[in-house]
């Protein structure tokens, strides 16, 4: 109870605190900003008058996000405004591009270095810094749109990206809520080096590191911004210490920030990627959107947790729910074990789940109260009709196992220990679905939303989530949230989906004698160089931030020691729960293969051309739940009420697909203890097995909402 009181009190303070935020300082007089694209002149600061290119959507209102866009070295604010126009319309953004022309800001120092020091290295008054235009310009724009905005977002590309990352460090920016520095050519590093390459020297003392590190900064990098010969790329000893390309230098900048912040200061800086994009603002801008909107869109999850606790307390006070929970305990002894053994002893490798699916469908029909069908790919779908409207809740467990059809799946019992391939993963998951369905039906508990109990095909290995893909490919699937049952550890709550991209890459050439045909393209050499190129660029992507991994898992090819091979192949596995990082690794791999292919063919001395093939071996999308999604808080509350400490985790399950589509989704335990999954000596122990289906029942009732037609006896 004390925890609940604490949560509620904290939530109240969160809500009260919002009302005490200072209102923006308005200019006394300002002309209204017309809808569409326009140009104004800003003079409300101590520096020169600035032409400002603006786009305001017709639908923009008093709370529309204001985004400042900082132009590049060409000082072409109108082009930058125009490249942001469609994004402004799509996301209802007011885009503001102040233009620092060469007449008043003739040098790099006067624009992207902030005009902090003059050409002789002397500090300039802060009011004259180019940085100092942004806050009063924000007030001017808020006034012109009669807005209520209390903060703004800042984006810059190339030289504009340099402006942004230095603004984060040096400027007085109390109302900046998000910043994105895209494809900066070089950086003022967060160290004691002399300015402009560090925070020391002439500007020593101007940066408060703790304050700078707390500001939200995203370093946005195009994975193809790797042209060392770009005439606008600064090349000198100091810049090259940061890396050879813009892509490298961005990673070097963040690594230096981590080093400087250490373990004692929080760092609110991160890297994100624009896969397959080079040095192009128009192509980079869409990838900045989630980072510019994030601060405005995120909602506190504390209130959601408080609401979940209150709803669960009310739910568990109902005698009918207590009775349903007791039914699950009762059925675990014989009823559930019989069905567990029957399902386990039906082989069900991916693409051969039909017989197990038929048995599972029969078991669902025997329970009653369900509309049971088997769809075109073999998913078993049982609909428990709700009394009202709203999207359905999907409760799913996969039918298939990793084992081949000829593997012996006979169940061996030793007390409460049951041994057989696939018995835990995921026969027990299917039984948990049956237990929930039986408890609901026995006690006549009805819900407002439909509940779909689904045995899916193709979750394992080469199945590649084909069951879930088929369900969510239907435009009328009508599913609003997903609970997958597929895990052994009771407290493990999967709320983040680890995505994976798997490929087989094959280089082929004419082959020949190792001596006589020397100079002919060699597929093995191409494989080695492609892997090396990939590793060089992939390593920094995985060095910090959300976990991302890669593994070259298999190498094949060759005929003999004195033979230039005709083919060379490797298989590679890429993984991350961050869809953006996974896409970046994918883009880097494809770039490495393409660059290698071109280079090898350009360097051949004789014979035919080298060819490359990339074959998809399976893709699982990454994803996560929104901060304010009630499903995760409902699950935590349910587990806690059962005496289980919930622990949020990332994994790869059926829930990946729905999560990647923005549908609230989790994966929970099947109950009992599962060990040795994916091995022939896999076993499951019936120790507190009821906790899994009881958790599934409680979460389902919180999500689907018990209807007024259900018994209310307390």
XYZ file of C-alpha atoms in Angstrom:
714
model
C 0.000 0.000 0.000
C 2.806 2.411 0.817
C 4.211 1.929 -2.678
C 0.836 2.823 -4.183
C 0.604 5.959 -2.052
C 4.116 6.964 -3.086
C 3.290 6.501 -6.765
C 0.117 8.528 -6.461
C 1.800 11.317 -4.579
C 4.622 11.406 -7.102
C 2.141 11.472 -9.964
C 0.358 14.399 -8.367
C 3.618 16.319 -8.074
C 4.362 15.563 -11.753
C 1.015 16.997 -12.772
C 1.276 19.996 -10.444
C 4.814 20.711 -11.567
C 3.689 21.132 -15.148
C 1.539 24.128 -14.168
C 4.486 26.047 -12.708
C 6.592 26.105 -15.903
C 7.355 29.697 -16.777
C 5.436 31.091 -19.724
C 7.466 32.220 -22.730
C 8.451 35.858 -22.870
C 6.440 37.440 -25.662
C 7.535 40.260 -27.898
C 5.367 43.353 -27.436
C 4.410 43.723 -31.075
C 4.612 41.168 -33.834
C 3.036 40.638 -37.204
C 1.083 37.380 -37.666
C 2.840 34.596 -39.523
C 0.919 33.580 -42.622
C 0.259 29.949 -43.489
C 2.523 28.308 -46.043
C 6.059 29.308 -46.934
C 7.179 32.849 -46.223
C 10.139 35.034 -45.329
C 10.419 37.457 -42.445
C 13.197 39.649 -41.098
C 14.241 39.239 -37.477
C 15.860 42.157 -35.679
C 15.004 41.422 -32.064
C 18.522 40.634 -30.921
C 21.879 42.394 -30.604
C 23.252 41.057 -33.858
C 22.516 42.009 -37.478
C 19.078 41.630 -39.012
C 18.485 38.040 -40.104
C 16.395 36.872 -43.037
C 14.290 33.987 -41.735
C 12.617 31.453 -44.013
C 9.531 29.889 -42.460
C 6.943 27.268 -43.269
C 3.744 27.127 -41.252
C 1.170 24.465 -42.156
C -2.436 25.551 -42.557
C -3.263 23.188 -39.693
C -0.641 24.605 -37.319
C -1.969 25.669 -33.959
C -0.869 27.203 -30.702
C 0.839 23.989 -29.624
C 2.516 22.991 -32.918
C 6.164 22.042 -32.538
C 8.597 24.812 -33.520
C 11.722 23.425 -35.174
C 14.719 25.618 -35.958
C 16.642 24.326 -38.974
C 20.235 25.491 -39.341
C 21.559 25.663 -42.897
C 24.889 24.462 -44.253
C 27.994 26.179 -45.570
C 26.196 27.639 -48.606
C 24.032 29.780 -46.270
C 20.966 28.822 -48.345
C 18.177 29.001 -45.809
C 15.474 29.058 -48.480
C 16.577 25.660 -49.829
C 16.654 24.172 -46.354
C 13.149 25.512 -45.660
C 11.898 24.021 -48.903
C 13.493 20.635 -48.142
C 11.635 20.611 -44.832
C 8.283 21.745 -46.239
C 6.739 18.274 -46.708
C 7.900 17.164 -43.259
C 6.387 20.305 -41.765
C 3.038 19.504 -43.366
C 3.171 15.811 -42.416
C 4.060 16.385 -38.762
C 2.375 19.773 -38.286
C 5.675 21.513 -37.575
C 6.452 25.200 -37.768
C 9.845 25.192 -39.483
C 12.059 28.240 -38.943
C 15.339 28.719 -40.833
C 17.359 31.753 -39.701
C 19.911 32.601 -42.371
C 23.371 33.801 -41.428
C 24.503 35.410 -44.682
C 28.141 35.896 -45.613
C 27.896 39.679 -45.540
C 27.404 39.773 -41.771
C 28.835 36.333 -40.953
C 31.645 35.890 -43.465
C 33.626 33.145 -41.750
C 33.219 29.710 -40.247
C 33.991 31.287 -36.901
C 31.176 33.798 -37.139
C 28.464 31.232 -38.008
C 29.040 27.583 -37.160
C 31.569 28.293 -34.406
C 29.045 30.608 -32.794
C 31.045 33.863 -33.128
C 32.339 33.085 -29.639
C 35.769 34.507 -30.421
C 36.910 36.966 -33.059
C 39.604 36.348 -35.648
C 42.292 37.273 -33.107
C 41.006 34.766 -30.578
C 39.400 37.337 -28.296
C 36.105 36.491 -26.629
C 33.161 38.400 -28.049
C 30.207 39.585 -25.948
C 27.673 36.790 -25.552
C 24.937 38.962 -27.025
C 26.895 38.986 -30.307
C 27.238 35.220 -30.518
C 25.330 33.731 -33.454
C 23.916 31.311 -30.877
C 22.209 34.208 -29.125
C 19.719 34.739 -31.945
C 17.769 31.541 -31.311
C 16.011 32.192 -27.981
C 14.654 35.662 -28.891
C 13.707 34.395 -32.356
C 11.709 31.664 -30.633
C 9.813 34.330 -28.675
C 9.170 36.218 -31.909
C 7.754 33.150 -33.669
C 5.575 32.196 -30.680
C 4.172 35.719 -30.708
C 3.540 35.642 -34.467
C 1.545 32.388 -34.231
C -0.202 33.356 -30.954
C 1.286 30.180 -29.579
C 1.524 28.427 -26.241
C 4.813 26.679 -27.010
C 7.219 26.598 -24.095
C 10.134 24.983 -25.891
C 11.620 24.273 -29.297
C 13.697 21.736 -31.193
C 16.914 22.486 -33.071
C 18.251 20.712 -36.170
C 21.275 21.421 -38.331
C 22.968 19.679 -41.241
C 26.651 19.862 -42.165
C 27.823 23.328 -41.068
C 24.410 23.636 -39.413
C 25.166 20.434 -37.523
C 28.339 22.066 -36.275
C 26.288 25.049 -35.102
C 23.910 22.733 -33.238
C 26.419 20.627 -31.324
C 28.297 23.751 -30.239
C 25.018 25.453 -29.322
C 24.273 22.550 -26.977
C 27.616 23.067 -25.251
C 27.995 26.862 -25.172
C 24.641 28.589 -25.512
C 22.162 29.744 -22.916
C 19.275 27.607 -24.114
C 16.794 27.065 -21.268
C 13.938 26.211 -23.642
C 15.700 23.891 -26.067
C 13.968 20.517 -25.715
C 15.735 18.482 -28.407
C 18.729 18.934 -30.706
C 19.906 16.989 -33.742
C 23.311 17.601 -35.328
C 23.390 15.861 -38.706
C 26.534 15.016 -40.697
C 28.809 17.554 -39.037
C 32.138 17.816 -40.847
C 34.122 18.133 -37.616
C 33.522 18.822 -33.960
C 34.496 20.901 -30.991
C 35.374 17.945 -28.813
C 34.272 17.761 -25.164
C 37.803 17.879 -23.788
C 40.387 20.422 -22.666
C 41.890 20.890 -26.103
C 42.192 24.402 -27.512
C 39.134 25.867 -29.222
C 37.800 25.331 -31.877
C 38.764 21.645 -31.548
C 38.093 21.479 -27.799
C 36.462 23.271 -24.896
C 39.737 24.757 -23.651
C 42.135 27.519 -24.694
C 40.453 30.828 -25.491
C 37.017 29.555 -24.418
C 38.047 27.783 -21.214
C 35.328 28.099 -18.609
C 32.514 28.910 -21.043
C 31.111 25.357 -20.990
C 29.512 23.807 -17.918
C 30.050 20.114 -18.769
C 27.366 18.709 -16.481
C 24.777 21.070 -17.964
C 25.878 20.415 -21.534
C 25.820 16.639 -21.085
C 22.289 16.750 -19.680
C 20.896 18.464 -22.771
C 19.282 16.096 -25.293
C 21.564 15.846 -28.338
C 21.338 13.342 -31.166
C 24.290 12.948 -33.518
C 22.630 11.891 -36.772
C 24.957 10.181 -39.260
C 24.367 9.130 -42.841
C 25.897 5.677 -43.223
C 27.185 6.669 -46.669
C 28.677 10.010 -45.660
C 32.152 8.532 -46.043
C 33.622 10.527 -48.936
C 37.119 11.511 -47.906
C 37.451 13.581 -51.103
C 34.493 15.879 -50.428
C 35.894 19.417 -50.967
C 33.841 20.707 -48.013
C 35.305 18.149 -45.592
C 37.924 19.729 -43.350
C 41.187 17.785 -43.602
C 43.991 18.668 -41.232
C 45.787 17.061 -38.327
C 43.296 18.127 -35.655
C 40.200 17.190 -37.650
C 41.691 13.854 -38.679
C 42.254 12.942 -35.045
C 38.462 12.783 -34.854
C 38.244 10.324 -37.771
C 38.746 10.132 -41.499
C 35.145 10.764 -42.554
C 32.061 12.497 -41.187
C 30.710 9.084 -40.232
C 33.859 8.280 -38.258
C 34.075 11.713 -36.649
C 30.541 11.529 -35.288
C 31.408 8.325 -33.462
C 34.656 9.849 -32.221
C 32.749 12.818 -30.816
C 30.339 10.660 -28.828
C 33.164 8.416 -27.587
C 34.962 11.511 -26.273
C 31.770 12.641 -24.542
C 31.418 9.272 -22.816
C 35.022 9.509 -21.671
C 34.604 13.060 -20.374
C 31.291 12.376 -18.648
C 32.640 9.222 -17.038
C 30.531 7.428 -14.498
C 29.671 10.470 -12.392
C 27.815 12.681 -14.874
C 24.738 11.589 -16.835
C 25.085 11.864 -20.620
C 21.957 12.609 -22.619
C 23.712 12.404 -25.981
C 23.301 9.599 -28.478
C 23.926 8.572 -32.076
C 21.289 7.708 -34.664
C 21.599 6.801 -38.329
C 20.197 7.551 -41.762
C 20.774 4.223 -43.541
C 22.038 4.418 -47.140
C 22.165 8.243 -47.001
C 25.217 10.345 -47.787
C 25.808 14.083 -47.347
C 22.295 15.223 -48.242
C 20.092 17.330 -45.971
C 16.880 16.464 -47.795
C 17.449 12.761 -47.260
C 18.708 13.174 -43.703
C 15.823 15.284 -42.434
C 13.168 12.523 -42.196
C 15.450 10.513 -39.924
C 15.659 13.468 -37.529
C 11.913 13.623 -36.926
C 11.572 11.043 -34.109
C 14.395 12.706 -32.205
C 12.951 16.189 -32.625
C 9.454 15.125 -31.619
C 10.494 12.717 -28.888
C 10.698 15.228 -26.063
C 7.288 16.644 -26.921
C 5.619 13.289 -27.580
C 6.849 11.280 -24.618
C 4.492 11.072 -21.674
C 5.305 10.252 -18.074
C 4.687 6.558 -17.381
C 4.235 7.094 -13.645
C 0.549 7.941 -13.976
C 0.071 4.838 -16.135
C 1.642 2.649 -13.451
C -0.576 4.165 -10.753
C -3.661 3.556 -12.883
C -2.628 -0.061 -13.530
C -2.203 -0.725 -9.805
C -5.621 0.719 -9.036
C -7.295 -1.280 -11.820
C -5.644 -4.491 -10.670
C -6.676 -3.911 -7.065
C -10.287 -3.515 -8.181
C -10.091 -6.567 -10.466
C -8.685 -8.883 -7.821
C -11.357 -7.781 -5.336
C -13.967 -9.632 -7.418
C -14.816 -13.096 -6.167
C -15.338 -14.368 -9.702
C -11.727 -13.503 -10.579
C -10.494 -15.200 -7.424
C -12.486 -18.274 -8.422
C -11.018 -18.255 -11.931
C -7.511 -18.056 -10.480
C -8.310 -21.032 -8.235
C -9.589 -22.975 -11.245
C -6.219 -22.619 -12.933
C -4.519 -24.120 -9.870
C -7.013 -26.984 -9.855
C -6.604 -27.767 -13.562
C -2.805 -27.780 -13.407
C -2.677 -31.201 -11.693
C -4.175 -33.549 -14.317
C -6.146 -31.625 -16.943
C -3.199 -29.495 -18.046
C -0.638 -32.322 -17.869
C -2.710 -34.560 -20.147
C -2.879 -31.847 -22.793
C 0.793 -30.973 -22.369
C 1.844 -34.558 -23.088
C -0.535 -34.960 -26.037
C 0.621 -31.754 -27.757
C 4.325 -32.393 -27.102
C 4.178 -35.859 -28.660
C 2.937 -34.440 -31.979
C 6.009 -33.368 -34.013
C 5.679 -29.784 -35.271
C 8.756 -28.411 -37.042
C 8.292 -25.125 -38.938
C 6.031 -25.613 -41.992
C 4.747 -28.933 -40.581
C 2.526 -27.781 -37.730
C -0.764 -29.056 -39.204
C -1.340 -32.109 -36.974
C -0.506 -30.248 -33.779
C -2.710 -27.393 -34.940
C -5.662 -29.746 -35.451
C -5.210 -31.186 -31.958
C -4.964 -27.716 -30.419
C -8.094 -26.568 -32.286
C -9.982 -29.629 -30.976
C -8.941 -28.809 -27.403
C -10.186 -25.236 -27.783
C -13.547 -26.412 -29.161
C -13.941 -28.786 -26.228
C -13.696 -25.824 -23.827
C -16.654 -24.089 -25.478
C -17.610 -20.453 -25.898
C -15.114 -19.954 -28.732
C -15.319 -19.470 -32.481
C -12.429 -21.673 -33.654
C -10.897 -21.707 -37.116
C -7.623 -22.506 -38.851
C -6.426 -19.868 -41.310
C -4.691 -20.236 -44.676
C -1.178 -20.704 -43.241
C -2.142 -22.922 -40.304
C -2.669 -20.492 -37.420
C -5.333 -21.745 -34.993
C -7.529 -18.772 -34.053
C -10.203 -18.931 -31.358
C -12.303 -15.806 -30.857
C -13.977 -15.175 -27.525
C -16.536 -12.519 -28.361
C -16.675 -9.376 -26.288
C -19.772 -7.445 -25.340
C -18.650 -4.134 -26.753
C -16.503 -2.497 -29.384
C -12.801 -1.782 -29.586
C -9.805 -3.659 -30.955
C -9.269 -7.274 -29.942
C -6.667 -8.569 -27.500
C -4.500 -11.337 -28.944
C -3.154 -13.999 -26.578
C -0.698 -16.139 -28.553
C 1.647 -19.108 -28.235
C 3.513 -20.755 -31.083
C 2.730 -24.261 -32.312
C 6.090 -25.083 -33.869
C 9.337 -26.359 -32.373
C 12.925 -26.301 -33.608
C 13.086 -30.094 -33.911
C 12.910 -32.125 -37.113
C 9.966 -34.416 -37.725
C 11.926 -37.591 -37.008
C 13.161 -36.528 -33.550
C 11.733 -38.672 -30.751
C 9.318 -36.458 -28.809
C 8.035 -39.062 -26.367
C 7.510 -37.471 -22.954
C 9.342 -39.050 -20.019
C 7.992 -38.226 -16.566
C 9.874 -38.283 -13.281
C 7.610 -36.814 -10.603
C 7.028 -33.169 -11.540
C 9.772 -33.224 -14.169
C 8.761 -33.830 -17.795
C 11.448 -34.386 -20.409
C 10.951 -34.175 -24.183
C 12.118 -31.934 -27.038
C 9.829 -28.891 -27.237
C 7.890 -29.574 -24.043
C 8.635 -26.171 -22.603
C 9.201 -24.266 -25.824
C 6.389 -24.109 -26.551
C 3.907 -26.898 -25.763
C 3.570 -25.467 -22.285
C 2.766 -22.064 -23.811
C -0.159 -23.607 -25.689
C -1.411 -25.236 -22.485
C -1.318 -21.830 -20.761
C -3.705 -20.538 -23.424
C -6.029 -23.467 -22.792
C -5.997 -22.788 -19.049
C -6.942 -19.144 -19.519
C -9.759 -20.075 -21.901
C -11.089 -22.750 -19.524
C -11.049 -20.430 -16.500
C -12.906 -17.688 -18.374
C -15.535 -20.092 -19.686
C -16.146 -21.957 -16.422
C -16.880 -18.729 -14.534
C -18.714 -16.906 -17.289
C -16.373 -13.921 -17.275
C -17.118 -11.702 -20.259
C -15.018 -8.816 -21.536
C -15.784 -5.687 -23.502
C -13.120 -6.421 -26.111
C -12.821 -9.661 -28.059
C -10.058 -12.004 -26.951
C -8.247 -14.014 -29.634
C -6.479 -17.146 -28.407
C -4.036 -18.020 -31.165
C -1.661 -20.909 -31.793
C 0.758 -19.459 -34.338
C 2.891 -21.211 -36.928
C 6.437 -20.374 -37.938
C 7.850 -18.675 -34.857
C 11.026 -20.738 -34.748
C 14.059 -20.459 -37.051
C 13.237 -20.496 -40.743
C 9.563 -20.004 -39.939
C 10.463 -16.306 -39.802
C 7.270 -15.344 -37.924
C 5.164 -16.409 -40.899
C 2.091 -16.962 -38.743
C 2.180 -13.495 -37.227
C 3.071 -11.969 -40.587
C -0.025 -13.512 -42.144
C -2.327 -12.313 -39.363
C -1.101 -8.733 -39.422
C -1.000 -8.583 -43.211
C -4.808 -8.639 -43.138
C -6.037 -5.030 -43.249
C -9.012 -5.918 -41.031
C -7.106 -7.845 -38.350
C -8.626 -5.588 -35.690
C -5.995 -6.388 -33.060
C -5.104 -3.667 -30.561
C -2.661 -5.432 -28.227
C -0.728 -8.688 -28.067
C 0.368 -10.970 -25.223
C 2.680 -13.750 -26.388
C 3.410 -16.670 -24.058
C 6.909 -17.955 -24.676
C 9.436 -17.916 -21.870
C 10.597 -19.906 -18.896
C 11.624 -17.398 -16.225
C 8.495 -16.187 -14.452
C 9.538 -12.581 -13.821
C 10.946 -12.015 -17.293
C 8.739 -9.493 -19.090
C 9.662 -8.942 -22.727
C 8.670 -5.413 -23.695
C 11.345 -4.839 -26.346
C 11.811 -6.815 -29.551
C 15.304 -7.789 -30.679
C 15.254 -7.655 -34.462
C 17.500 -9.717 -36.695
C 18.548 -9.659 -40.342
C 20.218 -12.790 -41.672
C 21.859 -13.137 -45.064
C 23.841 -15.496 -47.219
C 26.292 -13.510 -49.372
C 27.869 -15.254 -52.344
C 30.582 -13.984 -54.710
C 31.068 -15.906 -57.967
C 33.740 -15.681 -60.659
C 35.209 -17.657 -63.566
C 37.825 -19.494 -61.460
C 41.100 -20.853 -62.801
C 44.603 -22.009 -61.934
C 46.144 -20.184 -58.979
C 49.288 -19.363 -60.999
C 48.239 -19.436 -64.628
C 45.046 -17.419 -64.090
C 46.473 -15.019 -61.540
C 44.783 -11.638 -61.973
C 41.387 -13.257 -62.409
C 38.834 -12.078 -59.861
C 39.007 -14.259 -56.761
C 35.717 -14.728 -54.851
C 37.550 -15.593 -51.625
C 39.516 -12.348 -51.786
C 36.265 -10.477 -52.337
C 34.690 -12.197 -49.334
C 37.645 -11.242 -47.137
C 37.641 -7.620 -48.265
C 33.860 -7.256 -47.982
C 33.902 -8.618 -44.431
C 36.836 -6.362 -43.500
C 35.085 -3.282 -44.922
C 31.920 -4.171 -43.043
C 33.710 -4.755 -39.753
C 35.604 -1.451 -39.938
C 32.394 0.544 -40.238
C 30.109 -1.667 -38.139
C 32.291 -1.674 -35.032
C 31.544 1.937 -33.973
C 27.798 1.370 -34.484
C 27.908 -1.311 -31.798
C 30.310 0.504 -29.466
C 27.702 2.421 -27.469
C 23.990 2.939 -27.126
C 21.355 0.252 -27.537
C 22.962 -3.136 -27.977
C 23.609 -4.109 -31.584
C 25.545 -7.166 -32.738
C 26.914 -8.832 -35.832
C 28.386 -12.251 -36.456
C 29.895 -13.791 -39.572
C 28.706 -17.288 -38.824
C 29.643 -19.484 -41.797
C 32.254 -19.478 -44.587
C 32.079 -21.783 -47.616
C 33.694 -22.275 -51.016
C 36.851 -23.373 -52.789
C 37.960 -26.478 -54.670
C 41.632 -26.963 -53.850
C 44.886 -25.337 -52.809
C 45.942 -24.461 -56.341
C 42.541 -23.387 -57.660
C 41.073 -19.894 -57.817
C 37.566 -20.633 -56.519
C 34.489 -20.101 -58.619
C 32.461 -19.139 -55.588
C 32.807 -17.987 -52.017
C 29.965 -17.547 -49.545
C 29.428 -16.370 -46.011
C 26.405 -16.117 -43.747
C 25.956 -13.212 -41.390
C 23.598 -12.426 -38.535
C 22.774 -8.815 -37.535
C 20.761 -8.025 -34.400
C 19.474 -5.114 -32.350
C 16.360 -4.031 -30.503
C 16.887 -0.594 -32.071
C 15.399 -0.692 -35.561
C 17.542 2.268 -36.593
C 20.811 0.576 -35.581
C 19.762 -2.640 -37.268
C 18.999 -0.730 -40.454
C 22.390 1.009 -40.202
C 24.243 -2.313 -39.930
C 22.246 -3.623 -42.866
C 23.104 -0.580 -44.978
C 26.799 -0.832 -44.069
C 26.853 -4.499 -45.068
C 25.272 -3.797 -48.449
C 27.607 -0.875 -49.030
C 30.649 -3.018 -48.199
C 29.523 -5.681 -50.662
C 28.826 -3.157 -53.418
C 32.102 -1.314 -52.905
C 34.040 -4.574 -52.906
C 32.358 -5.813 -56.063
C 33.191 -2.600 -57.930
C 36.765 -2.527 -56.635
C 37.507 -6.166 -57.478
C 36.139 -5.854 -61.001
C 38.048 -2.608 -61.582
C 41.299 -4.289 -60.532
C 41.054 -7.530 -62.492
C 43.789 -8.288 -65.002
C 42.068 -11.018 -66.989
C 38.947 -13.158 -67.196
C 35.293 -12.440 -66.572
C 33.609 -10.293 -63.997
C 32.891 -11.021 -60.369
C 29.221 -11.206 -59.359
C 27.582 -10.946 -55.954
C 24.301 -12.290 -54.605
C 22.670 -11.420 -51.262
C 20.050 -13.966 -50.198
C 17.673 -13.210 -47.360
C 17.684 -15.971 -44.726
C 15.123 -14.330 -42.476
C 14.217 -11.020 -40.889
C 12.622 -10.289 -37.567
C 11.695 -6.651 -37.031
C 12.846 -4.732 -33.971
C 10.527 -2.660 -31.864
C 9.553 -1.343 -28.474
C 6.457 -0.169 -26.677
C 5.509 3.463 -26.211
C 6.402 4.869 -22.800
C 2.738 5.425 -21.983
C 1.449 2.021 -23.191
C -0.759 0.618 -20.379
C -0.038 -3.001 -21.378
C 3.460 -3.047 -19.892
C 2.343 -1.422 -16.638
C -0.621 -3.808 -16.456
C 1.757 -6.755 -16.805
C 4.086 -5.419 -14.109
C 1.181 -4.875 -11.744
C -0.185 -8.379 -12.392
C 3.167 -10.068 -11.834
C 3.826 -8.102 -8.660
C 0.411 -9.057 -7.273
C 1.398 -12.722 -7.711
C 4.562 -12.222 -5.695
C 6.784 -12.149 -8.791
C 9.346 -9.379 -9.293
C 8.963 -8.230 -12.923
C 12.079 -7.524 -14.966
C 11.798 -5.822 -18.347
C 13.890 -7.506 -21.031
C 14.536 -7.610 -24.755
C 14.212 -10.787 -26.796
C 12.990 -12.207 -30.104
C 9.492 -13.711 -30.045
C 6.176 -13.661 -31.882
C 5.594 -10.222 -30.351
C 8.347 -8.733 -32.555
C 6.013 -8.368 -35.494
C 3.165 -6.587 -33.748
C 5.555 -4.462 -31.678
C 7.277 -3.252 -34.852
C 3.876 -2.101 -36.129
C 3.353 0.084 -33.072
C 0.838 -2.297 -31.482
C 1.364 -2.648 -27.707
C 2.890 -6.110 -27.258
C 4.655 -8.138 -24.594
C 5.865 -11.688 -24.036
C 5.396 -13.377 -20.662
C 6.325 -16.700 -19.079
C 4.451 -19.932 -19.668
C 4.748 -20.904 -15.973
C 6.809 -23.614 -14.292
C 10.527 -24.010 -14.902
C 11.837 -24.580 -18.430
C 15.402 -25.735 -18.995
C 17.548 -26.878 -21.924
C 15.291 -25.332 -24.570
C 16.218 -26.222 -28.168
C 18.028 -29.374 -27.041
C 17.005 -33.044 -27.144
C 17.097 -33.248 -23.341
C 14.785 -30.259 -22.842
C 12.639 -30.509 -19.719
C 9.902 -28.690 -17.858
C 9.259 -28.796 -14.110
C 5.761 -28.249 -12.735
C 6.891 -25.885 -9.963
C 4.316 -23.133 -9.382
C 3.071 -23.667 -12.942
C -0.171 -21.783 -12.241
C 1.629 -18.431 -12.004
C 2.105 -18.189 -15.784
C -1.536 -18.628 -16.852
C -2.738 -16.640 -13.828
C -0.596 -13.712 -14.962
C -1.931 -14.117 -18.498
C -5.499 -14.128 -17.156
C -5.052 -10.981 -15.075
C -3.288 -9.036 -17.831
C -5.927 -10.130 -20.341
C -8.760 -8.932 -18.097
C -7.042 -5.602 -17.512
C -6.548 -5.144 -21.260
C -9.885 -6.468 -22.511
C -11.856 -4.924 -19.591
C -14.351 -7.045 -17.685
C -17.817 -6.130 -18.959
C -20.904 -5.255 -16.952
C -22.382 -8.611 -17.972
C -19.887 -10.443 -15.732
C -20.637 -11.405 -12.130
C -19.726 -8.623 -9.690
C -19.944 -10.499 -6.409
C -17.167 -9.502 -4.073
